[in-house]
mmCIF file of C-alpha atoms and ligand atoms in Angstrom:
data_model
loop_
_atom_site.group_PDB
_atom_site.id
_atom_site.type_symbol
_atom_site.label_atom_id
_atom_site.label_comp_id
_atom_site.label_asym_id
_atom_site.label_seq_id
_atom_site.Cartn_x
_atom_site.Cartn_y
_atom_site.Cartn_z
ATOM 1 C CA MET A 288 -63.896 -31.703 44.496
ATOM 2 C CA GLY A 289 -63.355 -29.106 47.175
ATOM 3 C CA VAL A 290 -60.317 -27.012 47.964
ATOM 4 C CA GLN A 291 -57.042 -28.906 48.398
ATOM 5 C CA ILE A 292 -53.840 -27.673 50.028
ATOM 6 C CA THR A 293 -50.596 -29.286 48.850
ATOM 7 C CA PRO A 294 -47.664 -27.885 50.862
ATOM 8 C CA SER A 295 -44.287 -27.806 49.150
ATOM 9 C CA ILE A 296 -41.415 -29.273 51.151
ATOM 10 C CA LEU A 297 -38.893 -27.123 49.233
ATOM 11 C CA ASN A 298 -38.482 -24.867 52.259
ATOM 12 C CA ALA A 299 -38.582 -27.703 54.802
ATOM 13 C CA ASP A 300 -35.497 -29.130 56.524
ATOM 14 C CA PHE A 301 -34.083 -31.560 53.919
ATOM 15 C CA ALA A 302 -32.099 -33.361 56.616
ATOM 16 C CA ASN A 303 -35.343 -34.313 58.409
ATOM 17 C CA LEU A 304 -37.917 -34.745 55.665
ATOM 18 C CA GLY A 305 -39.834 -37.563 57.347
ATOM 19 C CA ALA A 306 -40.405 -35.421 60.435
ATOM 20 C CA GLU A 307 -41.152 -32.344 58.337
ATOM 21 C CA VAL A 308 -43.910 -34.141 56.434
ATOM 22 C CA ALA A 309 -45.388 -35.321 59.751
ATOM 23 C CA ARG A 310 -45.922 -31.626 60.607
ATOM 24 C CA ILE A 311 -48.475 -31.286 57.764
ATOM 25 C CA SER A 312 -50.665 -34.312 58.450
ATOM 26 C CA GLY A 313 -53.795 -32.324 57.517
ATOM 27 C CA ALA A 314 -52.535 -31.636 53.984
ATOM 28 C CA ASP A 315 -54.260 -33.171 50.975
ATOM 29 C CA MET A 316 -51.014 -34.080 49.198
ATOM 30 C CA VAL A 317 -47.304 -33.385 49.696
ATOM 31 C CA HIS A 318 -45.874 -31.292 46.841
ATOM 32 C CA VAL A 319 -42.359 -32.433 45.931
ATOM 33 C CA ASP A 320 -40.335 -30.071 43.723
ATOM 34 C CA VAL A 321 -37.901 -32.012 41.555
ATOM 35 C CA MET A 322 -35.305 -29.702 39.968
ATOM 36 C CA ASP A 323 -32.440 -30.732 37.693
ATOM 37 C CA ASN A 324 -30.279 -27.580 37.446
ATOM 38 C CA HIS A 325 -31.054 -27.546 33.742
ATOM 39 C CA PHE A 326 -34.740 -26.728 33.213
ATOM 40 C CA VAL A 327 -34.396 -24.466 36.263
ATOM 41 C CA PRO A 328 -31.228 -23.037 37.876
ATOM 42 C CA ASN A 329 -31.609 -25.093 41.057
ATOM 43 C CA LEU A 330 -31.112 -28.710 42.097
ATOM 44 C CA THR A 331 -33.130 -30.730 44.606
ATOM 45 C CA PHE A 332 -33.561 -34.505 44.493
ATOM 46 C CA GLY A 333 -34.513 -37.385 42.211
ATOM 47 C CA PRO A 334 -36.579 -40.567 42.226
ATOM 48 C CA THR A 335 -34.598 -42.373 44.947
ATOM 49 C CA MET A 336 -35.305 -39.611 47.466
ATOM 50 C CA VAL A 337 -38.942 -39.408 46.374
ATOM 51 C CA GLU A 338 -39.328 -43.151 46.831
ATOM 52 C CA ALA A 339 -37.965 -42.914 50.390
ATOM 53 C CA LEU A 340 -40.363 -40.067 51.142
ATOM 54 C CA ALA A 341 -43.309 -42.074 49.771
ATOM 55 C CA ARG A 342 -42.451 -44.843 52.229
ATOM 56 C CA SER A 343 -42.319 -42.381 55.140
ATOM 57 C CA THR A 344 -45.842 -40.936 54.842
ATOM 58 C CA ASP A 345 -49.440 -41.999 54.188
ATOM 59 C CA LEU A 346 -50.127 -38.740 52.361
ATOM 60 C CA PRO A 347 -50.180 -38.899 48.556
ATOM 61 C CA LEU A 348 -47.171 -37.328 46.835
ATOM 62 C CA ASP A 349 -47.683 -34.625 44.194
ATOM 63 C CA ALA A 350 -44.477 -34.497 42.143
ATOM 64 C CA HIS A 351 -43.705 -31.255 40.289
ATOM 65 C CA LEU A 352 -40.984 -32.065 37.784
ATOM 66 C CA MET A 353 -38.928 -29.026 36.818
ATOM 67 C CA ILE A 354 -36.660 -31.131 34.648
ATOM 68 C CA ALA A 355 -35.598 -31.274 31.031
ATOM 69 C CA ASP A 356 -36.600 -34.267 28.895
ATOM 70 C CA ALA A 357 -39.794 -34.841 30.867
ATOM 71 C CA ASP A 358 -40.907 -37.436 28.309
ATOM 72 C CA ARG A 359 -38.116 -39.726 29.399
ATOM 73 C CA HIS A 360 -38.286 -39.300 33.179
ATOM 74 C CA ALA A 361 -41.875 -38.560 34.266
ATOM 75 C CA PRO A 362 -43.213 -42.155 34.376
ATOM 76 C CA THR A 363 -40.350 -43.047 36.760
ATOM 77 C CA TYR A 364 -41.987 -40.886 39.422
ATOM 78 C CA VAL A 365 -45.204 -42.920 39.291
ATOM 79 C CA GLU A 366 -43.073 -46.009 39.878
ATOM 80 C CA ALA A 367 -41.384 -44.156 42.762
ATOM 81 C CA GLY A 368 -44.775 -43.917 44.477
ATOM 82 C CA CYS A 369 -46.193 -40.525 43.449
ATOM 83 C CA ALA A 370 -49.979 -40.324 43.140
ATOM 84 C CA SER A 371 -49.730 -37.329 40.815
ATOM 85 C CA VAL A 372 -46.951 -36.400 38.410
ATOM 86 C CA THR A 373 -46.713 -32.919 36.856
ATOM 87 C CA PHE A 374 -44.440 -32.285 33.880
ATOM 88 C CA HIS A 375 -43.763 -28.888 32.332
ATOM 89 C CA VAL A 376 -45.188 -28.429 28.853
ATOM 90 C CA GLU A 377 -42.094 -26.374 28.000
ATOM 91 C CA ALA A 378 -39.982 -29.498 28.666
ATOM 92 C CA ALA A 379 -42.187 -32.095 26.969
ATOM 93 C CA ALA A 380 -41.824 -33.057 23.308
ATOM 94 C CA ALA A 381 -45.118 -34.996 23.200
ATOM 95 C CA PRO A 382 -47.372 -33.870 26.074
ATOM 96 C CA VAL A 383 -50.424 -35.914 25.035
ATOM 97 C CA ARG A 384 -48.406 -39.108 24.797
ATOM 98 C CA LEU A 385 -46.690 -38.355 28.104
ATOM 99 C CA ALA A 386 -49.987 -37.682 29.932
ATOM 100 C CA ARG A 387 -51.290 -41.008 28.630
ATOM 101 C CA GLU A 388 -48.135 -42.801 29.770
ATOM 102 C CA ILE A 389 -48.456 -41.372 33.287
ATOM 103 C CA ARG A 390 -52.085 -42.496 33.451
ATOM 104 C CA ALA A 391 -51.201 -45.922 32.038
ATOM 105 C CA ALA A 392 -48.578 -46.288 34.792
ATOM 106 C CA GLY A 393 -51.340 -45.645 37.364
ATOM 107 C CA GLY A 394 -50.668 -41.987 38.226
ATOM 108 C CA ARG A 395 -52.698 -38.823 37.898
ATOM 109 C CA ALA A 396 -51.366 -36.902 34.897
ATOM 110 C CA SER A 397 -50.703 -33.206 35.330
ATOM 111 C CA MET A 398 -49.114 -30.507 33.158
ATOM 112 C CA ALA A 399 -47.532 -27.228 34.292
ATOM 113 C CA LEU A 400 -47.239 -23.888 32.495
ATOM 114 C CA LYS A 401 -44.721 -21.187 33.366
ATOM 115 C CA PRO A 402 -46.198 -17.704 33.902
ATOM 116 C CA ALA A 403 -45.656 -16.532 30.305
ATOM 117 C CA THR A 404 -46.867 -19.751 28.619
ATOM 118 C CA PRO A 405 -50.405 -19.339 27.266
ATOM 119 C CA ILE A 406 -53.131 -21.895 27.944
ATOM 120 C CA GLU A 407 -54.973 -21.514 24.644
ATOM 121 C CA PRO A 408 -52.719 -23.807 22.518
ATOM 122 C CA TYR A 409 -53.487 -26.640 24.965
ATOM 123 C CA ALA A 410 -57.260 -26.156 25.248
ATOM 124 C CA ASP A 411 -58.055 -29.275 23.243
ATOM 125 C CA MET A 412 -55.921 -31.566 25.427
ATOM 126 C CA LEU A 413 -57.302 -30.570 28.837
ATOM 127 C CA GLY A 414 -59.396 -33.749 28.950
ATOM 128 C CA GLU A 415 -56.137 -35.741 28.905
ATOM 129 C CA LEU A 416 -55.130 -34.213 32.234
ATOM 130 C CA ASP A 417 -56.162 -34.905 35.810
ATOM 131 C CA MET A 418 -54.666 -31.588 36.917
ATOM 132 C CA LEU A 419 -53.286 -28.447 35.300
ATOM 133 C CA LEU A 420 -50.679 -26.388 37.190
ATOM 134 C CA LEU A 421 -50.390 -22.675 36.514
ATOM 135 C CA MET A 422 -47.140 -21.317 37.954
ATOM 136 C CA THR A 423 -47.603 -18.004 39.755
ATOM 137 C CA VAL A 424 -43.812 -17.438 39.974
ATOM 138 C CA GLU A 425 -41.011 -18.382 37.589
ATOM 139 C CA PRO A 426 -40.137 -21.941 38.663
ATOM 140 C CA GLY A 427 -36.878 -22.610 40.491
ATOM 141 C CA PHE A 428 -37.048 -21.188 43.996
ATOM 142 C CA GLY A 429 -39.354 -20.936 46.984
ATOM 143 C CA GLY A 430 -40.170 -17.657 48.688
ATOM 144 C CA GLN A 431 -40.748 -15.563 45.540
ATOM 145 C CA LYS A 432 -43.398 -12.895 45.150
ATOM 146 C CA PHE A 433 -46.777 -13.953 43.731
ATOM 147 C CA LEU A 434 -47.301 -12.776 40.121
ATOM 148 C CA ASP A 435 -50.727 -11.169 39.787
ATOM 149 C CA LEU A 436 -50.302 -11.178 36.001
ATOM 150 C CA VAL A 437 -51.244 -14.891 36.020
ATOM 151 C CA LEU A 438 -54.746 -14.221 37.425
ATOM 152 C CA PRO A 439 -56.386 -13.632 33.994
ATOM 153 C CA LYS A 440 -54.928 -16.950 32.774
ATOM 154 C CA ILE A 441 -56.405 -18.714 35.815
ATOM 155 C CA ARG A 442 -59.810 -17.245 34.914
ATOM 156 C CA ARG A 443 -59.506 -18.248 31.253
ATOM 157 C CA THR A 444 -58.408 -21.762 32.201
ATOM 158 C CA ARG A 445 -61.317 -22.147 34.617
ATOM 159 C CA ALA A 446 -63.696 -21.082 31.855
ATOM 160 C CA LEU A 447 -62.158 -23.617 29.424
ATOM 161 C CA LEU A 448 -62.456 -26.430 31.993
ATOM 162 C CA ASP A 449 -66.055 -25.542 32.823
ATOM 163 C CA ALA A 450 -66.976 -25.364 29.121
ATOM 164 C CA LEU A 451 -65.451 -28.806 28.540
ATOM 165 C CA GLY A 452 -67.189 -30.180 31.633
ATOM 166 C CA VAL A 453 -64.025 -32.054 32.694
ATOM 167 C CA GLU A 454 -62.980 -32.851 36.267
ATOM 168 C CA THR A 455 -59.405 -31.593 35.775
ATOM 169 C CA TRP A 456 -58.120 -29.911 38.948
ATOM 170 C CA LEU A 457 -56.582 -26.442 38.610
ATOM 171 C CA GLN A 458 -53.489 -25.951 40.780
ATOM 172 C CA VAL A 459 -51.497 -22.781 41.442
ATOM 173 C CA ASP A 460 -47.907 -22.741 42.734
ATOM 174 C CA GLY A 461 -45.664 -19.884 43.826
ATOM 175 C CA GLY A 462 -46.093 -17.124 46.360
ATOM 176 C CA VAL A 463 -49.375 -18.548 47.652
ATOM 177 C CA SER A 464 -50.083 -17.331 51.191
ATOM 178 C CA LEU A 465 -52.957 -16.052 53.309
ATOM 179 C CA GLU A 466 -52.424 -12.754 51.497
ATOM 180 C CA THR A 467 -52.763 -14.138 47.945
ATOM 181 C CA ILE A 468 -54.798 -17.360 48.134
ATOM 182 C CA GLU A 469 -58.175 -15.657 47.962
ATOM 183 C CA ARG A 470 -57.311 -14.034 44.619
ATOM 184 C CA CYS A 471 -56.378 -17.430 43.180
ATOM 185 C CA ALA A 472 -59.508 -19.125 44.520
ATOM 186 C CA GLU A 473 -61.769 -16.359 43.270
ATOM 187 C CA ALA A 474 -60.165 -16.721 39.810
ATOM 188 C CA GLY A 475 -60.985 -20.438 39.777
ATOM 189 C CA ALA A 476 -58.062 -22.408 41.229
ATOM 190 C CA ASP A 477 -58.950 -25.321 43.510
ATOM 191 C CA VAL A 478 -55.566 -26.879 44.438
ATOM 192 C CA PHE A 479 -53.008 -24.678 46.165
ATOM 193 C CA VAL A 480 -49.293 -25.234 46.667
ATOM 194 C CA ALA A 481 -47.795 -23.255 49.544
ATOM 195 C CA GLY A 482 -44.162 -23.656 50.539
ATOM 196 C CA SER A 483 -42.713 -20.857 52.623
ATOM 197 C CA ALA A 484 -46.161 -19.831 53.935
ATOM 198 C CA VAL A 485 -46.602 -23.280 55.511
ATOM 199 C CA TYR A 486 -43.040 -24.034 56.621
ATOM 200 C CA SER A 487 -42.336 -20.584 58.028
ATOM 201 C CA ALA A 488 -45.461 -20.815 60.204
ATOM 202 C CA ASP A 489 -45.062 -21.788 63.865
ATOM 203 C CA ASP A 490 -47.703 -24.459 63.327
ATOM 204 C CA PRO A 491 -47.609 -25.690 59.705
ATOM 205 C CA ASP A 492 -50.719 -27.828 60.090
ATOM 206 C CA ALA A 493 -52.727 -24.884 61.450
ATOM 207 C CA MET A 494 -51.560 -22.845 58.434
ATOM 208 C CA VAL A 495 -52.810 -25.602 56.101
ATOM 209 C CA THR A 496 -56.242 -25.326 57.731
ATOM 210 C CA ALA A 497 -56.209 -21.522 57.592
ATOM 211 C CA LEU A 498 -55.274 -21.568 53.894
ATOM 212 C CA ARG A 499 -57.989 -24.117 53.100
ATOM 213 C CA ASP A 500 -60.633 -22.078 54.948
ATOM 214 C CA ALA A 501 -59.579 -18.833 53.222
ATOM 215 C CA ALA A 502 -59.681 -20.455 49.769
ATOM 216 C CA ALA A 503 -63.022 -22.154 50.382
ATOM 217 C CA ALA A 504 -64.589 -18.872 51.465
ATOM 218 C CA ALA A 505 -63.309 -17.092 48.341
ATOM 219 C CA ARG A 506 -64.317 -19.690 45.745
ATOM 220 C CA PRO A 507 -66.960 -18.614 43.254
ATOM 221 C CA PRO A 508 -70.300 -20.450 43.428
ATOM 222 C CA THR A 509 -70.162 -23.662 41.381
ATOM 223 C CA THR A 510 -71.187 -23.168 37.802
ATOM 224 C CA PRO A 511 -73.733 -25.583 36.324
ATOM 225 C CA GLN A 512 -72.069 -28.596 34.653
ATOM 226 C CA HIS A 513 -72.606 -29.113 30.954
ATOM 227 C CA GLY A 514 -73.902 -32.307 29.384
HETATM 228 C C1 DX5 B 42 -41.070 -23.106 42.780
HETATM 229 C C2 DX5 B 42 -41.719 -24.356 43.309
HETATM 230 C C3 DX5 B 42 -42.743 -24.114 44.330
HETATM 231 C C4 DX5 B 42 -42.196 -23.436 45.570
HETATM 232 C C5 DX5 B 42 -43.323 -22.804 46.296
HETATM 233 O O1 DX5 B 42 -40.350 -23.381 41.643
HETATM 234 O O2 DX5 B 42 -42.354 -25.046 42.255
HETATM 235 O O3 DX5 B 42 -43.442 -25.289 44.662
HETATM 236 O O4 DX5 B 42 -41.540 -24.299 46.403
HETATM 237 O O5 DX5 B 42 -42.770 -22.074 47.349
HETATM 238 P P1 DX5 B 42 -43.452 -20.734 47.848
HETATM 239 O O6 DX5 B 42 -44.845 -21.089 48.308
HETATM 240 O O7 DX5 B 42 -42.565 -20.270 48.914
HETATM 241 O O8 DX5 B 42 -43.506 -19.812 46.654
HETATM 242 ZN ZN1 ZN B 43 -43.767 -26.658 42.793
#
């Protein structure tokens, strides 16, 4: 799988979301940040809004659930029409069971880690995931500064995925822009969320293309697959 750009609509005009999503028609997925004012100190929208958005676009939706009690709510977002559903491991009581439930409901299962959460305890469950999200800011708000301290974890995660020989995508989210995307790609990420970088651009779709080109140029050569 090549580089994918998944713009976050967090910084888009919430009163015109259908039109805002039409401005990123070249994106690979639309990243929807669900926040509950509990897991993070911010509140966005829930499954009803996500369902309406799914009806308004042909692009697949990539839900990022920043919500408490992920075990209870995550499968609802597959039913709401999301192709991919990401829960936070810090909010999940049984992440393996939850990943399997998301897959059983027909979605791609994805798990997110906050910047200070280590990957190593989860190494043995990476094969249960279709995508792993490494946050490069503390979750909760768009427009924050990219945290370079996450780069070594991106490298270690890439090495774990390559050693396992699994197809799990590696997504980064937070502060990703033309200035920072190359560092993430070089470290081994292949799916990139960008919120303010895309929606503050005069031409969001042109920014999606520019980000994809920059990441593709910075990616390390593909390592030989095992097995
Ligand atoms: C932060 C969200 C991100 C955010 C990205 O909690 O998960 O998706 O919207 O926005 P930027 O790219 O502006 O950091
Ligand atoms: Zn996000």
